[in-house]
Short mmCIF file of C-alpha atoms in Angstrom, two decimals:
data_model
loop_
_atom_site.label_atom_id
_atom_site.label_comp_id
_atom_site.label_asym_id
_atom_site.label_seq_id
_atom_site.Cartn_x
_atom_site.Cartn_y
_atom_site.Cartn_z
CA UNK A 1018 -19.67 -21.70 15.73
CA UNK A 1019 -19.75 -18.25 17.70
CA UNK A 1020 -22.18 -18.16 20.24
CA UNK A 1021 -24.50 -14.79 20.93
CA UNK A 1022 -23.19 -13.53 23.25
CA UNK A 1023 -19.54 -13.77 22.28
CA UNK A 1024 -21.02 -12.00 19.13
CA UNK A 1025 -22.17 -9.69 21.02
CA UNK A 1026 -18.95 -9.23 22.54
CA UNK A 1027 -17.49 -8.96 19.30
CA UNK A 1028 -19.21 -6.60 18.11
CA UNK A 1029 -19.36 -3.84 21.25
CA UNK A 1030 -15.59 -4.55 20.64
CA UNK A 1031 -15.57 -3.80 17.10
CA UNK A 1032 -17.33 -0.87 18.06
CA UNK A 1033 -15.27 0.35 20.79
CA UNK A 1034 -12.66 0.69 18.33
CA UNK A 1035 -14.58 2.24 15.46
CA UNK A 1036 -15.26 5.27 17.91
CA UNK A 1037 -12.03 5.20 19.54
CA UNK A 1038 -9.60 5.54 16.00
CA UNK A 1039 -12.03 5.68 13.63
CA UNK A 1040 -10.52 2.71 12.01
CA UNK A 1041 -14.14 0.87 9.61
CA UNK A 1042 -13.85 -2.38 11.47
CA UNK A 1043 -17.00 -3.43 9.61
CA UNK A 1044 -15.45 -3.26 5.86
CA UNK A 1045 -12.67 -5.39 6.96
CA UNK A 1046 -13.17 -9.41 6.33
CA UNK A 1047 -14.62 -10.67 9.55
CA UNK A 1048 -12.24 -13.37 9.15
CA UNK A 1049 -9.69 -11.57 9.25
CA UNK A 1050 -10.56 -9.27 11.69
CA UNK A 1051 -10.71 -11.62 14.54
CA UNK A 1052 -7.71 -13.47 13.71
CA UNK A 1053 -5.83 -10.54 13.72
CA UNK A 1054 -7.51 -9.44 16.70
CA UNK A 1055 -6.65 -12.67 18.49
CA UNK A 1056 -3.59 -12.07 18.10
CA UNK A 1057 -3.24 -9.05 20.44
CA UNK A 1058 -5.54 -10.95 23.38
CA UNK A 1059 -3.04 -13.57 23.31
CA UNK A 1060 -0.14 -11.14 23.33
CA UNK A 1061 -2.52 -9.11 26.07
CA UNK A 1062 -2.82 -12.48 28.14
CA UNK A 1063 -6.65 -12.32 27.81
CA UNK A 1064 -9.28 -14.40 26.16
CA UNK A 1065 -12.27 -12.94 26.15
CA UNK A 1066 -14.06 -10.02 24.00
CA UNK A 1067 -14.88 -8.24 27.00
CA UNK A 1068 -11.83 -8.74 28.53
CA UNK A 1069 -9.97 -7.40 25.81
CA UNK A 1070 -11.92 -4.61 25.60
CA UNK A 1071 -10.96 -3.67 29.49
CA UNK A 1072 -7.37 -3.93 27.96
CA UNK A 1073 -8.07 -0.93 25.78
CA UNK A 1074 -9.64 1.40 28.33
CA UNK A 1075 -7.02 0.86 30.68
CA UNK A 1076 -4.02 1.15 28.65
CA UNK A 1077 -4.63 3.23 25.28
CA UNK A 1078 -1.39 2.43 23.63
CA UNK A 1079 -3.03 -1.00 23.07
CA UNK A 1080 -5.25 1.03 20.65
CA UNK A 1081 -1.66 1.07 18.25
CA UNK A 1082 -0.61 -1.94 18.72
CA UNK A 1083 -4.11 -3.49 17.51
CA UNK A 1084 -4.06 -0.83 14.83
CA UNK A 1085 -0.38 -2.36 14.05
CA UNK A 1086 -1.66 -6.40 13.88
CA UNK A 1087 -4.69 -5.09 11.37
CA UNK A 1088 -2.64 -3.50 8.91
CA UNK A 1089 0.02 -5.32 8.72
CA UNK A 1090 1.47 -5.71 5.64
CA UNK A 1091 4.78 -7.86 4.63
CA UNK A 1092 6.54 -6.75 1.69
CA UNK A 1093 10.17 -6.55 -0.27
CA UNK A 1094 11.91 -4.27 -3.09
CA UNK A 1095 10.77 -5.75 -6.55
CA UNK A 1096 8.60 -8.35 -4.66
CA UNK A 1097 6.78 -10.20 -7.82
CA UNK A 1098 10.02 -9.74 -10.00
CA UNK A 1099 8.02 -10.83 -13.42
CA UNK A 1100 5.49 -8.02 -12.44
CA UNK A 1101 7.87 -5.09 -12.46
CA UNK A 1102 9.51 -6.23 -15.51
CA UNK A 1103 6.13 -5.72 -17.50
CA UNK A 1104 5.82 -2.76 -15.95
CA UNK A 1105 8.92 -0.97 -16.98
CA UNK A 1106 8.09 -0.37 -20.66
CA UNK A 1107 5.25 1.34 -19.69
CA UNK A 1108 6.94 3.50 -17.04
CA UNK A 1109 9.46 4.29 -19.82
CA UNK A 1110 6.59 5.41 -22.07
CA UNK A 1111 5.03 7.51 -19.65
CA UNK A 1112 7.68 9.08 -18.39
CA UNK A 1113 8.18 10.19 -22.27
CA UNK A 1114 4.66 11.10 -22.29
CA UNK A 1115 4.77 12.64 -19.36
CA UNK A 1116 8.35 15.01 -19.60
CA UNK A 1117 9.30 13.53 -16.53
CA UNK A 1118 5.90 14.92 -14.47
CA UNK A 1119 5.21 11.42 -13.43
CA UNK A 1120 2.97 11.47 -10.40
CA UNK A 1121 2.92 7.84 -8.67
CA UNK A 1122 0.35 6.55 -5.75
CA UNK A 1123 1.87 3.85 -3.67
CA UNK A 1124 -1.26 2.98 -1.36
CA UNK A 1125 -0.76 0.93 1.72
CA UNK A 1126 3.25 1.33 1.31
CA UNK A 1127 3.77 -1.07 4.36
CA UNK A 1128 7.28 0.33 5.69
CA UNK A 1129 8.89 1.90 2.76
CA UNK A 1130 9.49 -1.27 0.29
CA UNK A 1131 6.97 -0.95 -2.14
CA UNK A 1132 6.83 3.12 -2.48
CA UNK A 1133 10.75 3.05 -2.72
CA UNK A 1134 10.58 0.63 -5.45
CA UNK A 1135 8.34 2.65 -7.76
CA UNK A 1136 10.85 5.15 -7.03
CA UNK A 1137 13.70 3.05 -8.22
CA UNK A 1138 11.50 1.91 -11.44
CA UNK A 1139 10.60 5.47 -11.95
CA UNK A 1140 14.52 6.58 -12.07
CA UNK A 1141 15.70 3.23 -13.94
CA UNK A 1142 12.92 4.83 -16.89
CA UNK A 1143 14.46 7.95 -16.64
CA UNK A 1144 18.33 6.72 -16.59
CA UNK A 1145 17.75 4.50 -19.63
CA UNK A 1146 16.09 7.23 -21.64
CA UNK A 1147 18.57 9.71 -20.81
CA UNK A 1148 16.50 11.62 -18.56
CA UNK A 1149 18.32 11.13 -15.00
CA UNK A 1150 18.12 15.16 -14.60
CA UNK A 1151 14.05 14.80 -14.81
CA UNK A 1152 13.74 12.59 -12.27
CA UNK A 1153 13.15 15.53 -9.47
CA UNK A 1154 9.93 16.31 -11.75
CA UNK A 1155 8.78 12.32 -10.29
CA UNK A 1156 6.73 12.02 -6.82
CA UNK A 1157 5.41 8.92 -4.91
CA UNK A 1158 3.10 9.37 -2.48
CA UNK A 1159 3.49 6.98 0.09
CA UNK A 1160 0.50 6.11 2.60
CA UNK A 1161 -0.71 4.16 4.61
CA UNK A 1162 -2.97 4.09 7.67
CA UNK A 1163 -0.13 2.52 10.31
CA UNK A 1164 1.92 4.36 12.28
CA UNK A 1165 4.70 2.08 12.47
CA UNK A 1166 4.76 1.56 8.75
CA UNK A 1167 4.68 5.75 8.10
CA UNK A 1168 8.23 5.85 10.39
CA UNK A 1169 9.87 3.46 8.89
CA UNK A 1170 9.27 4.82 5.49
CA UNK A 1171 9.88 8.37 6.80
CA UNK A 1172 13.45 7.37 7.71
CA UNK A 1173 14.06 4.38 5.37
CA UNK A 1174 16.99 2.08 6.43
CA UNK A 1175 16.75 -1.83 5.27
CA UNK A 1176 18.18 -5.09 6.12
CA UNK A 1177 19.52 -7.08 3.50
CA UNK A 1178 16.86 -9.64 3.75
CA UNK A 1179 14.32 -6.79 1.88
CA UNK A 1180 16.64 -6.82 -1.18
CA UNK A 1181 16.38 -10.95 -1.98
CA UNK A 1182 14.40 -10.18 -5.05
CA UNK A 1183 15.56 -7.11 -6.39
CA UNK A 1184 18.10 -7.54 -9.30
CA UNK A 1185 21.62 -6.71 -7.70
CA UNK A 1186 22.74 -4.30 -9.96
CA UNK A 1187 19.66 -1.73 -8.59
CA UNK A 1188 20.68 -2.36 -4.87
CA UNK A 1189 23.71 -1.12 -5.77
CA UNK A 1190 23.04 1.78 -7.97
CA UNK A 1191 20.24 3.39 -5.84
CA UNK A 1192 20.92 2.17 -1.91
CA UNK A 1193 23.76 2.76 -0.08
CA UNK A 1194 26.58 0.12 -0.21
CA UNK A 1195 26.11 -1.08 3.93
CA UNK A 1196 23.64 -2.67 5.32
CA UNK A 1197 20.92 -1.37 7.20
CA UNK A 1198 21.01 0.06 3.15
CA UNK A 1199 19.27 3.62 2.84
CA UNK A 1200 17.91 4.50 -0.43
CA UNK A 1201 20.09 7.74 -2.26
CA UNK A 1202 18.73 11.17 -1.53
CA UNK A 1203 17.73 11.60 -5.04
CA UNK A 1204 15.39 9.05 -4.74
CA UNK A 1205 13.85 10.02 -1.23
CA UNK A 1206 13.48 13.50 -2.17
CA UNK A 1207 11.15 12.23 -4.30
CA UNK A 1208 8.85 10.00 -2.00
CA UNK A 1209 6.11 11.86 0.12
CA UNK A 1210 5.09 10.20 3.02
CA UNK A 1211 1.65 10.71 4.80
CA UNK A 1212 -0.95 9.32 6.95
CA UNK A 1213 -4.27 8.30 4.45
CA UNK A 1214 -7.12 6.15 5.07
CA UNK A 1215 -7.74 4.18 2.85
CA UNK A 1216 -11.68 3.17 3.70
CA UNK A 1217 -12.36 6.77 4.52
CA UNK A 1218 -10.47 9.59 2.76
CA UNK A 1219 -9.93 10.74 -0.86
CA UNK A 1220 -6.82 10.07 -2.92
CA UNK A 1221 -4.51 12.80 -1.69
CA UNK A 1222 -3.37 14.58 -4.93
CA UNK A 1223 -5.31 13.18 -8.10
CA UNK A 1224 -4.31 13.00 -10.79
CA UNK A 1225 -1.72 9.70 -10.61
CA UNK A 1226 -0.19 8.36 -13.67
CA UNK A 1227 0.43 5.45 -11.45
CA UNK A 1228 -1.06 3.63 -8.43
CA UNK A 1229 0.08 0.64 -6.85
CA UNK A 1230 -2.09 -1.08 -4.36
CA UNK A 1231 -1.04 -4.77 -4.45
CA UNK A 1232 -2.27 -7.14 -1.29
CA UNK A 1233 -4.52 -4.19 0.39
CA UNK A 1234 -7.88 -4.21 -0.84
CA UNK A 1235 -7.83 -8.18 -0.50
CA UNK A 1236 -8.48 -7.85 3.59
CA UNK A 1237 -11.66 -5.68 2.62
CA UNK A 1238 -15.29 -6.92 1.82
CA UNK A 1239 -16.75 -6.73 -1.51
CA UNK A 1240 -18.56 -4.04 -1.03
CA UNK A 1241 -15.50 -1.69 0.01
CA UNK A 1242 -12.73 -3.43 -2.49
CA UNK A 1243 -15.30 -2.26 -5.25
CA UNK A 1244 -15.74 1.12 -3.76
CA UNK A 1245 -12.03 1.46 -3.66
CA UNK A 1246 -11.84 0.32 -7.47
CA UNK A 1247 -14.01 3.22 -8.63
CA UNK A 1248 -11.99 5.45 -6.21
CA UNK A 1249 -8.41 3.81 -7.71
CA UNK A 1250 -10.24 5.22 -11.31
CA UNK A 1251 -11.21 8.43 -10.40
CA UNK A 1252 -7.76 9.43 -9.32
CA UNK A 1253 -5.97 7.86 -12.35
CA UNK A 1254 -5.10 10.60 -15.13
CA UNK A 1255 -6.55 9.02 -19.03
CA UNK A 1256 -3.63 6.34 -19.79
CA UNK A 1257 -2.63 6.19 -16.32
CA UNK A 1258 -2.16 2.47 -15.14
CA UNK A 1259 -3.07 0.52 -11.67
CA UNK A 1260 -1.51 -2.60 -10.47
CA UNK A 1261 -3.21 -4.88 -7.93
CA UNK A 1262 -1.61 -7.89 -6.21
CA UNK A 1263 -1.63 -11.22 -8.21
CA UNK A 1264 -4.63 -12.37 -5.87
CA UNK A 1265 -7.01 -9.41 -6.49
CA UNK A 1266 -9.26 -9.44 -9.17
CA UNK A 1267 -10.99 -5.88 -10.17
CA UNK A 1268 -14.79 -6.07 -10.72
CA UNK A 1269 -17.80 -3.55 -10.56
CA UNK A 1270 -18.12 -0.53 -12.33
CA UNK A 1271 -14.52 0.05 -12.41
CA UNK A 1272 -14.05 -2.68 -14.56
CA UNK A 1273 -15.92 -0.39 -17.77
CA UNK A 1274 -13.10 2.06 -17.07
CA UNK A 1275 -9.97 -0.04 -16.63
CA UNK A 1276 -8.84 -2.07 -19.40
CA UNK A 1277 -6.74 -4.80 -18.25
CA UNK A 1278 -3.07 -4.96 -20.07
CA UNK A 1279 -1.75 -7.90 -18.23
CA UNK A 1280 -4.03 -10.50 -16.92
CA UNK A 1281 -0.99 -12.56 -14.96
CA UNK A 1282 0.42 -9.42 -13.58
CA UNK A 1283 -2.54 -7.57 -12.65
CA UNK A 1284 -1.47 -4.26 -14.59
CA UNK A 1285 -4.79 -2.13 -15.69
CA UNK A 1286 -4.64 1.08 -17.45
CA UNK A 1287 -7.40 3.47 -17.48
CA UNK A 1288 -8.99 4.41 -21.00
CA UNK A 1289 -8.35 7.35 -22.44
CA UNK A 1290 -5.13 9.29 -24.25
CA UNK A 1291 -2.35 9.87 -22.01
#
């Protein structure tokens, strides 16, 4: 059981960083806010609130660090195999739909994986329709709140280790043949990369026929996963689809907007003609 005044600790702490990156400490899980937290006073060598909290005002570069340990995010290329396979007949369809002018949301893209793999769905739809030339009409925005997730993704080189579930025959059409692999240029030309908030800003350029937010919105309260659910359906174009993680469940009002296609998978489309 916390006593007061570590909770009182906690919370000037909580504060502290609030004000300092403007990061909504108090929509995060508290649970997992202090582990994650405890994990830079142990690397820090302290073990206190307050003492932590010293750390910070004497060496700012803490501030990213911390900022690192909260958002972390692990991920691979095609992680949850089964889910991108029931995915790819409907990227096929709206990429018909669409002429190509498929416009793709990969929120909380960790450091590169998960954007870069909507990229390589989104070009495996066009090849097998006989579209490859369309594919420059694709994007994928790519955010995240991180800074050391944003580099990575800005200059995207992986170990072989990020490619143990994606079907071999991808690696090797649409990454380079040597580890650390780089994706083709056809497919980064297509990935935009940019600092977003999730808990704070607006989707940065509704309309998306696609948004991917899978193991995100899991480390938020209630009250914030279901704001983000509504925001997730105002930035979906009618017939666009969202895909959550296989732990997150949608609920609130977004739930009278997004009809869910596959239950195991997670896959919701919004109502409404494409």
């Amino acid at each position: 059981m916390t006593s007061e005044p570590d909770e009182r600790a906690f919370q000037a702490l909580t504060q502290q960083i609030s004000r300092a990156r403007g990061l909504a400490c108090g929509s995060y899980k508290d649970r997992c806010l202090r582990r994650r937290i405890a994990v830079r006073m142990r690397a820090r060598g302290v073990h206190t609130y307050d003492e932590y909290r010293q750390v910070l005002d004497t060496d700012p570069h803490e501030y990213d660090l911390l900022l690192d340990a909260l958002t972390i995010n692990v991920t691979k290329f095609f992680r949850n195999l089964e889910t991108w396979q029931a995915l790819a007949p409907r990227l096929a369809a709206l990429w018909t739909e669409r002429a190509g002018h498929v416009r793709a949301w990969s929120a909380g893209c960790a450091s590169g994986e998960e954007p870069y793999t909507v990229a390589v769905a989104l070009a495996e739809a066009a090849r097998q329709g006989g579209q490859e030339t369309l594919l420059e009409r694709a994007r994928v925005d790519a955010t995240d709140i991180d800074r050391t997730s944003l580099e990575r993704t800005r200059a995207p080189a992986f170990p072989d280790a990020a490619f143990s579930e994606m079907p071999p025959e991808l690696t090797r059409r649409y990454f380079t043949a040597e580890p650390p692999r780089h994706p083709l240029p056809a497919l980064q030309r297509i990935v935009r990369v940019r600092k977003h908030d999730l808990t704070s800003q607006p989707p940065p350029a509704p309309p998306y026929d696609l948004i991917v937010c899978r193991n995100v919105v899991i480390y938020f309260d209630r009250a914030l996963q279901e704001r983000l659910f509504e925001t997730f359906a105002d930035a979906l174009a009618p017939g666009g689809i969202l895909v959550l993680g296989k732990v997150e469940t949608l609920f609130g009002p977004a739930r009278q907007r997004l009809v869910l296609e596959e239950p195991r998978e997670r896959i919701y489309r919004r109502a409404g003609a494409g």
